[in-house]
Structures are given as structure tokens and as C-alpha cells.
mmCIF file of C-alpha atoms in Angstrom:
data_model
loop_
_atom_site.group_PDB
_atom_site.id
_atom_site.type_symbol
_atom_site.label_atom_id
_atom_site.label_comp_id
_atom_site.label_asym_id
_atom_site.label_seq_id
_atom_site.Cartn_x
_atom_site.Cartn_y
_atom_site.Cartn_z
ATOM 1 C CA UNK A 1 0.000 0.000 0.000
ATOM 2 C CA UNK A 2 0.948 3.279 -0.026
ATOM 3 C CA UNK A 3 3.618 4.808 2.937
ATOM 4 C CA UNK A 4 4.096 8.283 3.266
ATOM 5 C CA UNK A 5 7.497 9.386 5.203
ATOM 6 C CA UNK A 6 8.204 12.509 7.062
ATOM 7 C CA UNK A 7 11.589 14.116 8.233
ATOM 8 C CA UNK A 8 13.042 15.020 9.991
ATOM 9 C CA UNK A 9 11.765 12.617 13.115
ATOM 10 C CA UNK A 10 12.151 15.278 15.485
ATOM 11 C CA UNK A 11 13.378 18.788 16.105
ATOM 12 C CA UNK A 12 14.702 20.742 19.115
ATOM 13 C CA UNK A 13 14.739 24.347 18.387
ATOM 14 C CA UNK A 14 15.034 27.758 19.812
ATOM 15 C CA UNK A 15 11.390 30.432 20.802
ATOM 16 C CA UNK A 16 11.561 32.426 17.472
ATOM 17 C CA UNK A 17 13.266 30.301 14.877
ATOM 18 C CA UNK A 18 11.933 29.166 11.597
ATOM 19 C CA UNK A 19 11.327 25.251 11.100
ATOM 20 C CA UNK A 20 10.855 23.281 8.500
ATOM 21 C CA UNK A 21 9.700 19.686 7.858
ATOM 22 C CA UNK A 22 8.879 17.672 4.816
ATOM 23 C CA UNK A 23 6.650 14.669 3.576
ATOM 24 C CA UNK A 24 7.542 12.142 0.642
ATOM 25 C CA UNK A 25 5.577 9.259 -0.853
ATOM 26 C CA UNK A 26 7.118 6.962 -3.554
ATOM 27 C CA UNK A 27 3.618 7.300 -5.125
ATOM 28 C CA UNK A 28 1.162 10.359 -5.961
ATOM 29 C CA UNK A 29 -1.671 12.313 -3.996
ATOM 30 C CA UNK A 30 -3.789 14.359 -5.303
ATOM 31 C CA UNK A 31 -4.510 16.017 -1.605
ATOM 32 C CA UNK A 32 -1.999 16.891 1.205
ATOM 33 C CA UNK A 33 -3.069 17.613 4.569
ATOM 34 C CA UNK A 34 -1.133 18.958 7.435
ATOM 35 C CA UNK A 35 -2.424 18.154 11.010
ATOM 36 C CA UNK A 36 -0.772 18.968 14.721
ATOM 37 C CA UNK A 37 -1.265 16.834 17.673
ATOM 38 C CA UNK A 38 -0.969 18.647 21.046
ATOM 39 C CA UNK A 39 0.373 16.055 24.032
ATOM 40 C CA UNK A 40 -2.854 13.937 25.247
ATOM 41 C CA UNK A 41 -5.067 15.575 22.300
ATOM 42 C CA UNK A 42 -6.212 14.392 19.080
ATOM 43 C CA UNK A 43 -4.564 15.490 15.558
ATOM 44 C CA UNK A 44 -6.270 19.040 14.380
ATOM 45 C CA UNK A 45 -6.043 19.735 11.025
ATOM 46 C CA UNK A 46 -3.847 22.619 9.677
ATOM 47 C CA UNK A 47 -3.611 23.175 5.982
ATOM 48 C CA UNK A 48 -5.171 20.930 3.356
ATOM 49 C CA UNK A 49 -3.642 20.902 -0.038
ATOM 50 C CA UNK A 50 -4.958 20.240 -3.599
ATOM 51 C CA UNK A 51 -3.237 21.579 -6.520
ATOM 52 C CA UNK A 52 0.284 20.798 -7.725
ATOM 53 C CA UNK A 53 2.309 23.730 -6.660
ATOM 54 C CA UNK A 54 -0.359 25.275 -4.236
ATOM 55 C CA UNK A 55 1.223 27.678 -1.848
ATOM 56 C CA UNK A 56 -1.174 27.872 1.162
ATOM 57 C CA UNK A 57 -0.912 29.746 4.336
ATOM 58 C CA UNK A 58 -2.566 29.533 8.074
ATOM 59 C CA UNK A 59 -1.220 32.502 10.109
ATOM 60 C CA UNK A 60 2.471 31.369 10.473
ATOM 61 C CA UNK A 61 2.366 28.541 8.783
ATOM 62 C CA UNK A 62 2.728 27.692 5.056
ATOM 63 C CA UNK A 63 2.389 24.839 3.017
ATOM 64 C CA UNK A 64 3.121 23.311 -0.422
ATOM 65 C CA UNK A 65 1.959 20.876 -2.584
ATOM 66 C CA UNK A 66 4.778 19.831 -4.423
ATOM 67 C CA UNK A 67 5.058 20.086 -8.286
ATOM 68 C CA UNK A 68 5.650 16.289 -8.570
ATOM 69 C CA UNK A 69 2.891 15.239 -6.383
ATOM 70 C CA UNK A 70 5.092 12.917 -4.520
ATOM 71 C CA UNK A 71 6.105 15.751 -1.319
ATOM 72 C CA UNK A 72 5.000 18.450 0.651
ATOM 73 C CA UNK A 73 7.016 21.233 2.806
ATOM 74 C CA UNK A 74 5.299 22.632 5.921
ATOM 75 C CA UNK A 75 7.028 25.840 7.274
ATOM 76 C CA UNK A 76 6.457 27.880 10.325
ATOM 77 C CA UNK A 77 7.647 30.787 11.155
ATOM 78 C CA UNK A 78 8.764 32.477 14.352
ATOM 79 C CA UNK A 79 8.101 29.707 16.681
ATOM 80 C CA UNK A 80 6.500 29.957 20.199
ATOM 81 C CA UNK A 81 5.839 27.337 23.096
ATOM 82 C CA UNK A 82 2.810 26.685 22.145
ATOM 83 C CA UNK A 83 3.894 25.050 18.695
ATOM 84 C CA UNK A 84 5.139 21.971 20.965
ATOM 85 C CA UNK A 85 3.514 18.782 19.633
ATOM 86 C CA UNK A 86 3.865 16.313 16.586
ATOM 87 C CA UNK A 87 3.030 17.076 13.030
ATOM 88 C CA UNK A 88 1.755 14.873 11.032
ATOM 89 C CA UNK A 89 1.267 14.722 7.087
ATOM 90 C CA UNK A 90 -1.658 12.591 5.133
ATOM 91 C CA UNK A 91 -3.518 11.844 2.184
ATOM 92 C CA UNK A 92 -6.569 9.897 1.077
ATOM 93 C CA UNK A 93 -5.447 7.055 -0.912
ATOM 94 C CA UNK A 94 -5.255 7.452 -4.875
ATOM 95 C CA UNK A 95 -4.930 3.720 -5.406
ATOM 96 C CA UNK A 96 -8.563 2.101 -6.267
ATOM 97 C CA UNK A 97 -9.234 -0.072 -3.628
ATOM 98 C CA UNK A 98 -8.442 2.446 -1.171
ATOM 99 C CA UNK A 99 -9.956 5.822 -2.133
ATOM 100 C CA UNK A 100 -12.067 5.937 1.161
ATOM 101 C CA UNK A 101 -8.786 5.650 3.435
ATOM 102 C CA UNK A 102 -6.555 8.492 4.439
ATOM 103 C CA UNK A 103 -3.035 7.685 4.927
ATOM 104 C CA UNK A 104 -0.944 9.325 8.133
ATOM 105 C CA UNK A 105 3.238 9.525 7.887
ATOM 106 C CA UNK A 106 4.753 8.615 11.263
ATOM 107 C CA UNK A 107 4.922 12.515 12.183
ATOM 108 C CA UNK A 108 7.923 14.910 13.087
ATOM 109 C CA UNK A 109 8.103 15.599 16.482
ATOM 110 C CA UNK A 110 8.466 19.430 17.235
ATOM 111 C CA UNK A 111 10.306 20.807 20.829
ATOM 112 C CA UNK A 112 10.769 24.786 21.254
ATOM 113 C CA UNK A 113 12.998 26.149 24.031
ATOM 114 C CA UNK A 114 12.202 29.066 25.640
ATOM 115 C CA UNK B 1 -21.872 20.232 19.690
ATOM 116 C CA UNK B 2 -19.786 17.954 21.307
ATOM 117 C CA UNK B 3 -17.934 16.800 17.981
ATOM 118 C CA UNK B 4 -16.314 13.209 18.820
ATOM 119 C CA UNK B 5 -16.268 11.543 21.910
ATOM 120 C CA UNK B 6 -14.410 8.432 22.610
ATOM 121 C CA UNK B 7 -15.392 6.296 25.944
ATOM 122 C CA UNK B 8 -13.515 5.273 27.885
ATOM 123 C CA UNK B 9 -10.284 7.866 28.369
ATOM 124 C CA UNK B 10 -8.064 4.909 29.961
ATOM 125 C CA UNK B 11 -8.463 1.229 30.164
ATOM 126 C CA UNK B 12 -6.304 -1.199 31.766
ATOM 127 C CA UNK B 13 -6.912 -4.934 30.466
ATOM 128 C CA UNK B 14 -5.634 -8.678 31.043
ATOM 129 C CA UNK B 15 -4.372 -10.772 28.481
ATOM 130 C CA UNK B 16 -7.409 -12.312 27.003
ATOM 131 C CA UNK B 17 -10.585 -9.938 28.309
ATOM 132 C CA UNK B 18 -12.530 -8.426 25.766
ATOM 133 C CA UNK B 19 -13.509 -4.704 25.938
ATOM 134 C CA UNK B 20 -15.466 -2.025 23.685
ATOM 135 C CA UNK B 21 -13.776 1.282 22.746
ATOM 136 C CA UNK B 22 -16.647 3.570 22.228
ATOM 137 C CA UNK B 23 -16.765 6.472 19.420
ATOM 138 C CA UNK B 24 -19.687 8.875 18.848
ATOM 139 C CA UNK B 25 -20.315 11.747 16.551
ATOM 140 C CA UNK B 26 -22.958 14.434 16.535
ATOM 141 C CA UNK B 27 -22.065 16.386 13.107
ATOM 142 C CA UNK B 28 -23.907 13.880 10.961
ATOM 143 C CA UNK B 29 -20.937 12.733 8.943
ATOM 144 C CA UNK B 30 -21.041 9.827 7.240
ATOM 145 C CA UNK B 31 -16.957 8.308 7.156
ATOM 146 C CA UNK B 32 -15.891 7.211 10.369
ATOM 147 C CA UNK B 33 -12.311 5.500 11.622
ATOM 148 C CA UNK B 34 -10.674 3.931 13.428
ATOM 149 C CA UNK B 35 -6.552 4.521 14.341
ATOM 150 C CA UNK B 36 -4.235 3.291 16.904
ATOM 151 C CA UNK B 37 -1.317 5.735 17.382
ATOM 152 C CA UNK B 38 2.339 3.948 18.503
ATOM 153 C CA UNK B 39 5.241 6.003 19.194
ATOM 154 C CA UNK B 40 6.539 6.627 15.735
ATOM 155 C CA UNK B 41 4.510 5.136 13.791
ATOM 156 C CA UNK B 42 2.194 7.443 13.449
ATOM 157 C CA UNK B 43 -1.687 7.070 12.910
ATOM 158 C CA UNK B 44 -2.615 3.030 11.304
ATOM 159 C CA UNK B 45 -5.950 2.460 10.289
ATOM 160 C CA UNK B 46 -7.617 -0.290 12.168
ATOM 161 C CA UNK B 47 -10.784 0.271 10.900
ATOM 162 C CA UNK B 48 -13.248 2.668 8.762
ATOM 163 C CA UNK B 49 -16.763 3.094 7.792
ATOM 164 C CA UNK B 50 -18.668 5.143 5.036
ATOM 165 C CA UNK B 51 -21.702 4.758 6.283
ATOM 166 C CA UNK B 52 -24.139 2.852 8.606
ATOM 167 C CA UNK B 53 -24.277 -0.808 7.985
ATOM 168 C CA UNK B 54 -20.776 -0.907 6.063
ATOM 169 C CA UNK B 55 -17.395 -1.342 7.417
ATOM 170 C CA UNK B 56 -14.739 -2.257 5.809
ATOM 171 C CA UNK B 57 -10.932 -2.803 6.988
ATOM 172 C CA UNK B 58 -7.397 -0.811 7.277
ATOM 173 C CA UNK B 59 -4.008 -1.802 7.643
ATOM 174 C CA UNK B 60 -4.085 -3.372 10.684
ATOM 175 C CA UNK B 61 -7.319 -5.027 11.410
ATOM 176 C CA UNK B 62 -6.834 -8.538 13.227
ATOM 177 C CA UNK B 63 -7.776 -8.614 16.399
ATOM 178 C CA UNK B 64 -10.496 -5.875 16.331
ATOM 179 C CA UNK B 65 -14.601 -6.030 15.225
ATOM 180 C CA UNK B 66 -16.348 -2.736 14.327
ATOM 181 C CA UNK B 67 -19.985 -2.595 13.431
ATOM 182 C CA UNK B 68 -22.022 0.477 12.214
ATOM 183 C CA UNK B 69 -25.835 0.099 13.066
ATOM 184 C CA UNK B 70 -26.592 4.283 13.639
ATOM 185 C CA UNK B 71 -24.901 7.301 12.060
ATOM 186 C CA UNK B 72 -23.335 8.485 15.357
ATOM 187 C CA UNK B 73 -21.948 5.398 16.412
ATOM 188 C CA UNK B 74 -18.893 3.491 15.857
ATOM 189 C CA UNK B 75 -17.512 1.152 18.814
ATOM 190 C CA UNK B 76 -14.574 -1.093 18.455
ATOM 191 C CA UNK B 77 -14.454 -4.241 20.162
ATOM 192 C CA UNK B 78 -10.781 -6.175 21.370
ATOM 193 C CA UNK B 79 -12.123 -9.638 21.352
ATOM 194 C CA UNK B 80 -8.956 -11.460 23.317
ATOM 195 C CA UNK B 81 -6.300 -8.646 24.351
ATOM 196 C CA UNK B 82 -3.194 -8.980 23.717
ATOM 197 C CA UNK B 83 -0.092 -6.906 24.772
ATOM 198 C CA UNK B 84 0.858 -5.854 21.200
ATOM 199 C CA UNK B 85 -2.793 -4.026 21.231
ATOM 200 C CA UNK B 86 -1.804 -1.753 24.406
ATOM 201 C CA UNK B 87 -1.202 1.312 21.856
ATOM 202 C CA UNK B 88 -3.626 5.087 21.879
ATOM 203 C CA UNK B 89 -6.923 4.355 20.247
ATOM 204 C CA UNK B 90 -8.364 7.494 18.160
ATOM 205 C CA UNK B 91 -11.990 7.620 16.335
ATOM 206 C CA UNK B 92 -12.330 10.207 13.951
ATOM 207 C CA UNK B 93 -14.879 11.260 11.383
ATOM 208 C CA UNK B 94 -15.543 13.464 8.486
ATOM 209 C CA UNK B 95 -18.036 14.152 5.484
ATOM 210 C CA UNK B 96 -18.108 12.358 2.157
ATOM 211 C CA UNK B 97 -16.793 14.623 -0.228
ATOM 212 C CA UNK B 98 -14.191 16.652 2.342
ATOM 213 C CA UNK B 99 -10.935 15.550 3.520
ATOM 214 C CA UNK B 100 -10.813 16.989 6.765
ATOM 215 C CA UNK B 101 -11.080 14.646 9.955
ATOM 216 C CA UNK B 102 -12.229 15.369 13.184
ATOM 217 C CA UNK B 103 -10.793 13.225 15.538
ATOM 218 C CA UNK B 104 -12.070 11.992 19.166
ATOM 219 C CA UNK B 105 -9.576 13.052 22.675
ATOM 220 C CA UNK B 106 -8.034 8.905 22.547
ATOM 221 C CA UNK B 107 -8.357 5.697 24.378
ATOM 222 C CA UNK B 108 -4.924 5.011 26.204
ATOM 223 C CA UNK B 109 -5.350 1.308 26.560
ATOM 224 C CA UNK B 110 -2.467 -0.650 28.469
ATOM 225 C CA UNK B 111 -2.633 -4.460 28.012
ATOM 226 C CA UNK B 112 -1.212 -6.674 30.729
#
């Protein structure tokens, strides 16, 4: 079936620097979506995706589709405490048997220092 | 609305009992799921539903039932627990024709 894979696994970074983290699959998606998981929550979805080369923003974060089809880059700038958590990239499944499942990578792990 | 809510919030279990994860949604949508969460390996899909009275499985199924008799609900039943199942259990849902997922606060099941 198809994987998606994120990097990188985690990240330790300083209040006020920019991050970024990226998602690959060895096969398409037509949709990319970009959720955060607080500690003890549920994932919360960020950014959804859905044009080759779509540049899409949510306050300080931006994401793109990539022009093959096969990543996606989230950014976010300035980072605070409160961007602690994991972030996870996913798709709904473009092979036939599987449109009606949506596909998580194993997540990158985000840490900001005060 | 209350979105989803997943029953219990923590569940210790022996080797062998059999328990019911509950999930319940009050938005009307009709896809439901099912995902266990293991430290980096991100969200699996146990199970999923499209609407009531179909089911249909994920990438890691054995070892779990689901049935989908209402809308709203979508419980998941361990039938013999096993340690390899003590993992975070998250229901989420969403409508047909959008992508985005609302998911449930987790199960944190330990098996013994």
C-alpha cells in the first residue's frame, strides 16, 4: 500500500526560529493535509492541499503541494511554546481499492525552548 | 456540539478480556475511523466506515470487530487482548466529499 514518510523525526529548536519539515511518498496524492497533535489531544487539522504547486498559508504557517505530487514542505515561522507537539502529514489514498482511506506519515516531532 | 467523543479515556486490560472502545459523533458525517497511534509510527488504520451498515478494513485489522448500526456510532471491540494491542486508540470522522477529519480526545489502553 501506499507509505508516506516525514523528516526530519524530530526537532529541538530555539522560541523564534523558523522550522521546517517535509513529507515524501514513492507514489502520488492528489490532496496533502497537514495536522498537529498537542500532548494527550487528538490530531487538528492545519492546511489541506490540492493543486500541484499550491502555496497555502494559516497565520504562520505555510504549506506546499509539491510540483511532482510525490512531497510536501510545511514551514512555520517564528516559533512559540505553544507550537510543541507532533506534526503529522496525510492523504486519502489514490490507489482504487483504497480511495475511502486516508493515509498518516509517522509525524515529526516538534520541541521549542524558551 | 460535542464533535467526537471516545469512551472510555483509559483502560487497563488482562491478556485475554474483551472490551469495547466507544466512538460517537454528533455532526452527521457519514466516514468514520478507526486509528491506533504507537510512538513513531504514526496514525494506522484499524478500521473505517462510510456509512451505517458498512465497514470495511485498514491496515491493521486482526484482532479488532467494528460494526455500524446508527450514524453516530462506531464502537470497536478487542475480542482477546493482547499486549501488542496496548497502543492510543483514536476515532475520527468526516463528510463524504471533504478531507478533513475530526478526531475523538483517545483511548490510552495498556494491556497486561
Amino acid at each position: 500500500g501506499q507509505q508516506l514518510n516525514q523528516s526530519p523525526q524530530s526537532m529541538f529548536i530555539q522560541e523564534g526560529e523558523d522550522v521546517s519539515m517535509n513529507c515524501t511518498s514513492s507514489s502520488i496524492f492528489n490532496t496533502w493535509l497537514w495536522y498537529k497533535q498537542d500532548p494527550g489531544e487528538g490530531p487538528v487539522l492545519l492546511i489541506a492541499l490540492y493543486k500541484a504547486g499550491e502555496l497555502t498559508s494559516n497565520g504562520r504557517l505555510t504549506a506546499q503541494f509539491g510540483i511532482t505530487r510525490k512531497d510536501s514542505f510545511l514551514n512555520i515561522s517564528a516559533s512559540i511554546p505553544s507550537d510543541v507537539g507532533i506534526y503529522f502529514c496525510a492523504g486519502p489514498s489514490t490507489m482504487k481499492t483504497s480511495y475511502d482511506k486516508v493515509i498518516f506519515g509517522p509525524g515529526t516531532s516538534l520541541s521549542v525552548i524558551p | 456540539n460535542a464533535g467526537v467523543t471516545q469512551t472510555p479515556k483509559f483502560q487497563v486490560l488482562k491478556t485475554g478480556q474483551s472490551m469495547t472502545l466507544q466512538c460517537a459523533q454528533d455532526m452527521n458525517h457519514e466516514y468514520m475511523s478507526w486509528y491506533r497511534q504507537d510512538p513513531g509510527m504514526g496514525l494506522r488504520l484499524i478500521h473505517y466506515s462510510v456509512g451505517a451498515g458498512i465497514t470495511d478494513q485498514g491496515e491493521v485489522p486482526n484482532g479488532y470487530n467494528v460494526s455500524r448500526s446508527t450514524t453516530e456510532d462506531f464502537p470497536l471491540r478487542l475480542l482477546s487482548a493482547a499486549p501488542s494491542q496496548t497502543s492510543v486508540y483514536f476515532c475520527a470522522s468526516r463528510e463524504q466529499n471533504y478531507n478533513e477529519q475530526f478526531f475523538g480526545p483517545g483511548t490510552r489502553l495498556t494491556v497486561l
